Structure formats: structure tokens, C-alpha cells
């Protein structure tokens, strides 16, 4: 469903700060895949997602989603098919707007200044109730008053309200306390399954990468250096992921944040 063919991206080309963030990278996702992506800081993981989401056009290569070449499709048009959720819960939502206004905007059912119909309200109320985060009682509350976990749960609902084909999760639980992170991860898994969404998830938590991914992709210096298929290789542990990275790259994958996730 997603074919990424040999994409490259250099930031600030022709300057001393030139940085090749994606280097001839190819990746395929099949329908229903849940691919987890790991790699040290600066490996190019977020840049890969931004390329898929269309925040910029790649310098070379092709991105094909469901047989449509989207390499030069603008991000707002891609957004109908691709949901994107980030680490900072605030970045996914408009903090001064209410829960229901945020949902309506995400659903593009109604603009900010039009009325939200009773039907929309009932629909969103039901969706919020399903999250189990008590948000259905607070539909008119500004989002800035919610906890980080509640906000990310709402962000997840917003990112999936249009039933995207592809969901990009960029360390979306990394800023949460362990309890909320666990809850948001459970929700993620449920929402993805119920809506049959193909998912790519960047995480620093290698246990989660192994638990949730049917494939685990390791990135380093703008490239994919290893893909592990859980169907073919059963005995994956955090320890042999770390060892395998070291063998491949001759350096350590692990930084403090990854160790904390152990
Ligand atoms: N908009 C940008 N402008 C310039 N450099 C960038 C930009 N985005 C990312 N980079 C650089 O590209 C490299 C990869 O960054 P990023 O994709 O954010 O890594 P990761 O998400 O794996 O930690 C880093 O060296 C980063 O500084
Ligand atoms: Mg990143």
C-alpha cells in the first residue's frame, strides 16, 4: 500500500550546514502492516515521516500510496489519506479550542465558525466515550486544560477521524508518564485494528517496537540498515536488537532514552 523508492533529502544544500537526512531510502508497507522504526537521535526517522506526510518534497525518488504517485502531492491533500501524530501533545491540537471544535476541524465537517450539528456531536461523543478517558463529559473544555494523556488520546482520534489509510506515529507516547503512555499505546493498537489502518510508528522504546511491530525497521544516517520480520524471526529481544545494530554499524544504538525504555 505504501512504496517508498530510493528517496533522498538534503537540508540546507550548498551550505556548510548541508545535512543529508534521507539517503536513498526505500521502504514498503503492506496493507495492515504495523511497522516500528527505531534508531538513534538524528537518524532521519522524523524526516522520513515528514517526507511521507509531504512537509517538503524529496530531492529524488518516489513515494506511492495505494498505487497513486504522491511524490509531488501537497501535504493538505495527502492529509486525507495520512494521519500524523507527534510527540508533543500540543502540536496535534489547537489548545484554545474545545475538544469538539478540534474534532470538527480534524473531521473537516464544519469550519471553526459554523455550527456543529447535533449529529456530529452525538457521533463525536460516542467516539470520545470509546477512548475511556472521560473526554465525552468535557466536549466544550479547551484542549489546553486536558492532561497529556487525554490530549494524545484526542490527537489519536483526530488523526484517525477521517479513516486514513496510513497512520504515522512519531514517538507519540514519549512525552507521557508511563501509565498514560501505556494507556495511549493500548488505544492506538485498538484504533488501528478496528479501522484497518496501516501504521508506521517511531519509538525509542525497543520493547514496544518488538511488541507492536510485525516488522521492525532500524535506521541510521538516513538509511534503513536492517528490517526484521517478526513472522520469520521469532526470538527477537531487546538485547539482540542492540547487538545486531552494533554488528551492522560498529557503534551503539542505545542512548539514555532507549535505556530508560528497557
Ligand atoms: N527542517 C530541517 N532543517 C535542517 N535540518 C533538519 C531539519 N529536519 C531535520 N534536520 C536534520 O536532519 C537529521 C535527521 O533529523 P530527524 O529526522 O529529526 O532525526 P530523528 O527523528 O531520527 O531523531 C538531523 O541531523 C537533523 O538535524
Ligand atoms: Mg524524531
PDB file of N, CA and C in Angstrom, residues 135-192:
ATOM      1  N   UNK A 135     -13.418  11.901  28.280  1.00  0.00           N
ATOM      2  CA  UNK A 135     -13.436  13.128  27.470  1.00  0.00           C
ATOM      3  C   UNK A 135     -14.843  13.477  26.993  1.00  0.00           C
ATOM      4  N   UNK A 136     -15.732  12.487  26.979  1.00  0.00           N
ATOM      5  CA  UNK A 136     -17.089  12.746  26.464  1.00  0.00           C
ATOM      6  C   UNK A 136     -17.862  13.704  27.356  1.00  0.00           C
ATOM      7  N   UNK A 137     -17.424  13.832  28.617  1.00  0.00           N
ATOM      8  CA  UNK A 137     -18.096  14.758  29.542  1.00  0.00           C
ATOM      9  C   UNK A 137     -17.571  16.181  29.376  1.00  0.00           C
ATOM     10  N   UNK A 138     -16.480  16.331  28.631  1.00  0.00           N
ATOM     11  CA  UNK A 138     -15.798  17.633  28.621  1.00  0.00           C
ATOM     12  C   UNK A 138     -15.647  18.180  27.207  1.00  0.00           C
ATOM     13  N   UNK A 139     -16.654  17.943  26.400  1.00  0.00           N
ATOM     14  CA  UNK A 139     -16.534  18.287  24.977  1.00  0.00           C
ATOM     15  C   UNK A 139     -16.339  19.774  24.715  1.00  0.00           C
ATOM     16  N   UNK A 140     -16.799  20.625  25.654  1.00  0.00           N
ATOM     17  CA  UNK A 140     -16.660  22.067  25.431  1.00  0.00           C
ATOM     18  C   UNK A 140     -15.473  22.670  26.184  1.00  0.00           C
ATOM     19  N   UNK A 141     -14.661  21.808  26.767  1.00  0.00           N
ATOM     20  CA  UNK A 141     -13.468  22.254  27.502  1.00  0.00           C
ATOM     21  C   UNK A 141     -12.330  22.553  26.517  1.00  0.00           C
ATOM     22  N   UNK A 142     -11.608  23.682  26.727  1.00  0.00           N
ATOM     23  CA  UNK A 142     -10.439  23.933  25.866  1.00  0.00           C
ATOM     24  C   UNK A 142      -9.398  22.823  26.059  1.00  0.00           C
ATOM     25  N   UNK A 143      -8.788  22.441  24.983  1.00  0.00           N
ATOM     26  CA  UNK A 143      -7.869  21.311  24.998  1.00  0.00           C
ATOM     27  C   UNK A 143      -6.656  21.546  25.904  1.00  0.00           C
ATOM     28  N   UNK A 144      -6.298  22.838  26.080  1.00  0.00           N
ATOM     29  CA  UNK A 144      -5.113  23.112  26.914  1.00  0.00           C
ATOM     30  C   UNK A 144      -5.323  22.670  28.364  1.00  0.00           C
ATOM     31  N   UNK A 145      -6.576  22.478  28.793  1.00  0.00           N
ATOM     32  CA  UNK A 145      -6.825  22.069  30.173  1.00  0.00           C
ATOM     33  C   UNK A 145      -6.758  20.557  30.374  1.00  0.00           C
ATOM     34  N   UNK A 146      -6.555  19.817  29.313  1.00  0.00           N
ATOM     35  CA  UNK A 146      -6.504  18.354  29.443  1.00  0.00           C
ATOM     36  C   UNK A 146      -5.108  17.888  29.846  1.00  0.00           C
ATOM     37  N   UNK A 147      -5.046  16.686  30.398  1.00  0.00           N
ATOM     38  CA  UNK A 147      -3.735  16.107  30.717  1.00  0.00           C
ATOM     39  C   UNK A 147      -3.056  15.668  29.410  1.00  0.00           C
ATOM     40  N   UNK A 148      -1.748  15.417  29.490  1.00  0.00           N
ATOM     41  CA  UNK A 148      -1.001  14.994  28.303  1.00  0.00           C
ATOM     42  C   UNK A 148      -1.595  13.735  27.680  1.00  0.00           C
ATOM     43  N   UNK A 149      -1.956  12.779  28.527  1.00  0.00           N
ATOM     44  CA  UNK A 149      -2.513  11.515  28.038  1.00  0.00           C
ATOM     45  C   UNK A 149      -3.852  11.729  27.350  1.00  0.00           C
ATOM     46  N   UNK A 150      -4.705  12.555  27.972  1.00  0.00           N
ATOM     47  CA  UNK A 150      -6.014  12.848  27.365  1.00  0.00           C
ATOM     48  C   UNK A 150      -5.834  13.537  26.019  1.00  0.00           C
ATOM     49  N   UNK A 151      -4.851  14.442  25.969  1.00  0.00           N
ATOM     50  CA  UNK A 151      -4.623  15.200  24.735  1.00  0.00           C
ATOM     51  C   UNK A 151      -4.124  14.281  23.614  1.00  0.00           C
ATOM     52  N   UNK A 152      -3.237  13.353  23.972  1.00  0.00           N
ATOM     53  CA  UNK A 152      -2.726  12.434  22.943  1.00  0.00           C
ATOM     54  C   UNK A 152      -3.817  11.471  22.485  1.00  0.00           C
ATOM     55  N   UNK A 153      -4.695  11.085  23.418  1.00  0.00           N
ATOM     56  CA  UNK A 153      -5.821  10.226  23.033  1.00  0.00           C
ATOM     57  C   UNK A 153      -6.717  10.987  22.052  1.00  0.00           C
ATOM     58  N   UNK A 154      -6.957  12.251  22.364  1.00  0.00           N
ATOM     59  CA  UNK A 154      -7.749  13.093  21.447  1.00  0.00           C
ATOM     60  C   UNK A 154      -7.020  13.250  20.108  1.00  0.00           C
ATOM     61  N   UNK A 155      -5.708  13.469  20.181  1.00  0.00           N
ATOM     62  CA  UNK A 155      -4.895  13.594  18.959  1.00  0.00           C
ATOM     63  C   UNK A 155      -5.012  12.346  18.090  1.00  0.00           C
ATOM     64  N   UNK A 156      -5.047  11.205  18.750  1.00  0.00           N
ATOM     65  CA  UNK A 156      -5.183   9.934  18.037  1.00  0.00           C
ATOM     66  C   UNK A 156      -6.533   9.866  17.331  1.00  0.00           C
ATOM     67  N   UNK A 157      -7.560  10.284  18.041  1.00  0.00           N
ATOM     68  CA  UNK A 157      -8.901  10.295  17.437  1.00  0.00           C
ATOM     69  C   UNK A 157      -8.947  11.282  16.265  1.00  0.00           C
ATOM     70  N   UNK A 158      -8.309  12.450  16.460  1.00  0.00           N
ATOM     71  CA  UNK A 158      -8.290  13.450  15.380  1.00  0.00           C
ATOM     72  C   UNK A 158      -7.532  12.939  14.154  1.00  0.00           C
ATOM     73  N   UNK A 159      -6.447  12.221  14.432  1.00  0.00           N
ATOM     74  CA  UNK A 159      -5.626  11.735  13.308  1.00  0.00           C
ATOM     75  C   UNK A 159      -6.318  10.607  12.551  1.00  0.00           C
ATOM     76  N   UNK A 160      -7.325   9.996  13.173  1.00  0.00           N
ATOM     77  CA  UNK A 160      -7.951   8.833  12.537  1.00  0.00           C
ATOM     78  C   UNK A 160      -9.426   9.059  12.199  1.00  0.00           C
ATOM     79  N   UNK A 161      -9.936  10.261  12.492  1.00  0.00           N
ATOM     80  CA  UNK A 161     -11.368  10.511  12.310  1.00  0.00           C
ATOM     81  C   UNK A 161     -11.781  10.410  10.839  1.00  0.00           C
ATOM     82  N   UNK A 162     -10.846  10.722   9.955  1.00  0.00           N
ATOM     83  CA  UNK A 162     -11.146  10.604   8.516  1.00  0.00           C
ATOM     84  C   UNK A 162     -10.866   9.212   7.968  1.00  0.00           C
ATOM     85  N   UNK A 163     -10.618   8.279   8.861  1.00  0.00           N
ATOM     86  CA  UNK A 163     -10.236   6.928   8.462  1.00  0.00           C
ATOM     87  C   UNK A 163      -9.111   6.936   7.419  1.00  0.00           C
ATOM     88  N   UNK A 164      -7.939   7.405   7.831  1.00  0.00           N
ATOM     89  CA  UNK A 164      -6.807   7.442   6.899  1.00  0.00           C
ATOM     90  C   UNK A 164      -6.379   6.012   6.562  1.00  0.00           C
ATOM     91  N   UNK A 165      -5.692   5.866   5.436  1.00  0.00           N
ATOM     92  CA  UNK A 165      -5.178   4.542   5.089  1.00  0.00           C
ATOM     93  C   UNK A 165      -3.889   4.271   5.844  1.00  0.00           C
ATOM     94  N   UNK A 166      -3.201   5.365   6.148  1.00  0.00           N
ATOM     95  CA  UNK A 166      -1.879   5.240   6.749  1.00  0.00           C
ATOM     96  C   UNK A 166      -1.790   6.167   7.958  1.00  0.00           C
ATOM     97  N   UNK A 167      -1.238   5.640   9.053  1.00  0.00           N
ATOM     98  CA  UNK A 167      -1.058   6.455  10.250  1.00  0.00           C
ATOM     99  C   UNK A 167       0.422   6.490  10.607  1.00  0.00           C
ATOM    100  N   UNK A 168       0.941   7.708  10.804  1.00  0.00           N
ATOM    101  CA  UNK A 168       2.347   7.894  11.179  1.00  0.00           C
ATOM    102  C   UNK A 168       2.405   8.347  12.632  1.00  0.00           C
ATOM    103  N   UNK A 169       3.037   7.573  13.473  1.00  0.00           N
ATOM    104  CA  UNK A 169       3.122   7.913  14.892  1.00  0.00           C
ATOM    105  C   UNK A 169       4.580   8.217  15.224  1.00  0.00           C
ATOM    106  N   UNK A 170       4.879   9.478  15.498  1.00  0.00           N
ATOM    107  CA  UNK A 170       6.255   9.896  15.736  1.00  0.00           C
ATOM    108  C   UNK A 170       6.498  10.054  17.241  1.00  0.00           C
ATOM    109  N   UNK A 171       6.903   8.981  17.880  1.00  0.00           N
ATOM    110  CA  UNK A 171       7.151   8.966  19.329  1.00  0.00           C
ATOM    111  C   UNK A 171       5.978   9.561  20.092  1.00  0.00           C
ATOM    112  N   UNK A 172       4.788   9.147  19.754  1.00  0.00           N
ATOM    113  CA  UNK A 172       3.599   9.827  20.272  1.00  0.00           C
ATOM    114  C   UNK A 172       3.326   9.560  21.745  1.00  0.00           C
ATOM    115  N   UNK A 173       4.072   8.626  22.352  1.00  0.00           N
ATOM    116  CA  UNK A 173       3.872   8.425  23.793  1.00  0.00           C
ATOM    117  C   UNK A 173       5.107   8.840  24.600  1.00  0.00           C
ATOM    118  N   UNK A 174       6.132   9.356  23.916  1.00  0.00           N
ATOM    119  CA  UNK A 174       7.421   9.610  24.585  1.00  0.00           C
ATOM    120  C   UNK A 174       7.349  10.691  25.656  1.00  0.00           C
ATOM    121  N   UNK A 175       6.409  11.651  25.513  1.00  0.00           N
ATOM    122  CA  UNK A 175       6.366  12.751  26.478  1.00  0.00           C
ATOM    123  C   UNK A 175       5.409  12.453  27.637  1.00  0.00           C
ATOM    124  N   UNK A 176       4.831  11.259  27.657  1.00  0.00           N
ATOM    125  CA  UNK A 176       3.815  10.956  28.673  1.00  0.00           C
ATOM    126  C   UNK A 176       4.407  10.169  29.835  1.00  0.00           C
ATOM    127  N   UNK A 177       3.742  10.249  30.997  1.00  0.00           N
ATOM    128  CA  UNK A 177       4.166   9.415  32.119  1.00  0.00           C
ATOM    129  C   UNK A 177       3.877   7.950  31.757  1.00  0.00           C
ATOM    130  N   UNK A 178       4.556   6.991  32.412  1.00  0.00           N
ATOM    131  CA  UNK A 178       4.440   5.586  31.990  1.00  0.00           C
ATOM    132  C   UNK A 178       2.993   5.080  31.929  1.00  0.00           C
ATOM    133  N   UNK A 179       2.181   5.448  32.905  1.00  0.00           N
ATOM    134  CA  UNK A 179       0.789   4.979  32.920  1.00  0.00           C
ATOM    135  C   UNK A 179       0.011   5.482  31.718  1.00  0.00           C
ATOM    136  N   UNK A 180       0.133   6.782  31.431  1.00  0.00           N
ATOM    137  CA  UNK A 180      -0.582   7.359  30.287  1.00  0.00           C
ATOM    138  C   UNK A 180      -0.041   6.797  28.979  1.00  0.00           C
ATOM    139  N   UNK A 181       1.287   6.601  28.931  1.00  0.00           N
ATOM    140  CA  UNK A 181       1.894   6.060  27.709  1.00  0.00           C
ATOM    141  C   UNK A 181       1.308   4.682  27.401  1.00  0.00           C
ATOM    142  N   UNK A 182       1.171   3.887  28.442  1.00  0.00           N
ATOM    143  CA  UNK A 182       0.616   2.535  28.293  1.00  0.00           C
ATOM    144  C   UNK A 182      -0.823   2.606  27.769  1.00  0.00           C
ATOM    145  N   UNK A 183      -1.586   3.507  28.383  1.00  0.00           N
ATOM    146  CA  UNK A 183      -2.996   3.662  28.001  1.00  0.00           C
ATOM    147  C   UNK A 183      -3.126   4.116  26.537  1.00  0.00           C
ATOM    148  N   UNK A 184      -2.332   5.118  26.164  1.00  0.00           N
ATOM    149  CA  UNK A 184      -2.399   5.645  24.792  1.00  0.00           C
ATOM    150  C   UNK A 184      -1.939   4.576  23.790  1.00  0.00           C
ATOM    151  N   UNK A 185      -0.967   3.768  24.210  1.00  0.00           N
ATOM    152  CA  UNK A 185      -0.490   2.702  23.320  1.00  0.00           C
ATOM    153  C   UNK A 185      -1.570   1.642  23.107  1.00  0.00           C
ATOM    154  N   UNK A 186      -2.281   1.289  24.172  1.00  0.00           N
ATOM    155  CA  UNK A 186      -3.390   0.324  24.042  1.00  0.00           C
ATOM    156  C   UNK A 186      -4.459   0.862  23.104  1.00  0.00           C
ATOM    157  N   UNK A 187      -4.779   2.156  23.308  1.00  0.00           N
ATOM    158  CA  UNK A 187      -5.785   2.802  22.454  1.00  0.00           C
ATOM    159  C   UNK A 187      -5.353   2.778  20.994  1.00  0.00           C
ATOM    160  N   UNK A 188      -4.076   3.094  20.798  1.00  0.00           N
ATOM    161  CA  UNK A 188      -3.526   3.138  19.438  1.00  0.00           C
ATOM    162  C   UNK A 188      -3.735   1.803  18.749  1.00  0.00           C
ATOM    163  N   UNK A 189      -3.360   0.756  19.456  1.00  0.00           N
ATOM    164  CA  UNK A 189      -3.431  -0.569  18.896  1.00  0.00           C
ATOM    165  C   UNK A 189      -4.893  -0.900  18.543  1.00  0.00           C
ATOM    166  N   UNK A 190      -5.815  -0.515  19.412  1.00  0.00           N
ATOM    167  CA  UNK A 190      -7.241  -0.791  19.181  1.00  0.00           C
ATOM    168  C   UNK A 190      -7.772  -0.019  17.972  1.00  0.00           C
ATOM    169  N   UNK A 191      -7.482   1.298  17.962  1.00  0.00           N
ATOM    170  CA  UNK A 191      -7.975   2.158  16.872  1.00  0.00           C
ATOM    171  C   UNK A 191      -7.432   1.681  15.522  1.00  0.00           C
ATOM    172  N   UNK A 192      -6.148   1.315  15.514  1.00  0.00           N
ATOM    173  CA  UNK A 192      -5.511   0.870  14.274  1.00  0.00           C
ATOM    174  C   UNK A 192      -6.165  -0.422  13.777  1.00  0.00           C
TER     175      UNK A 192
END
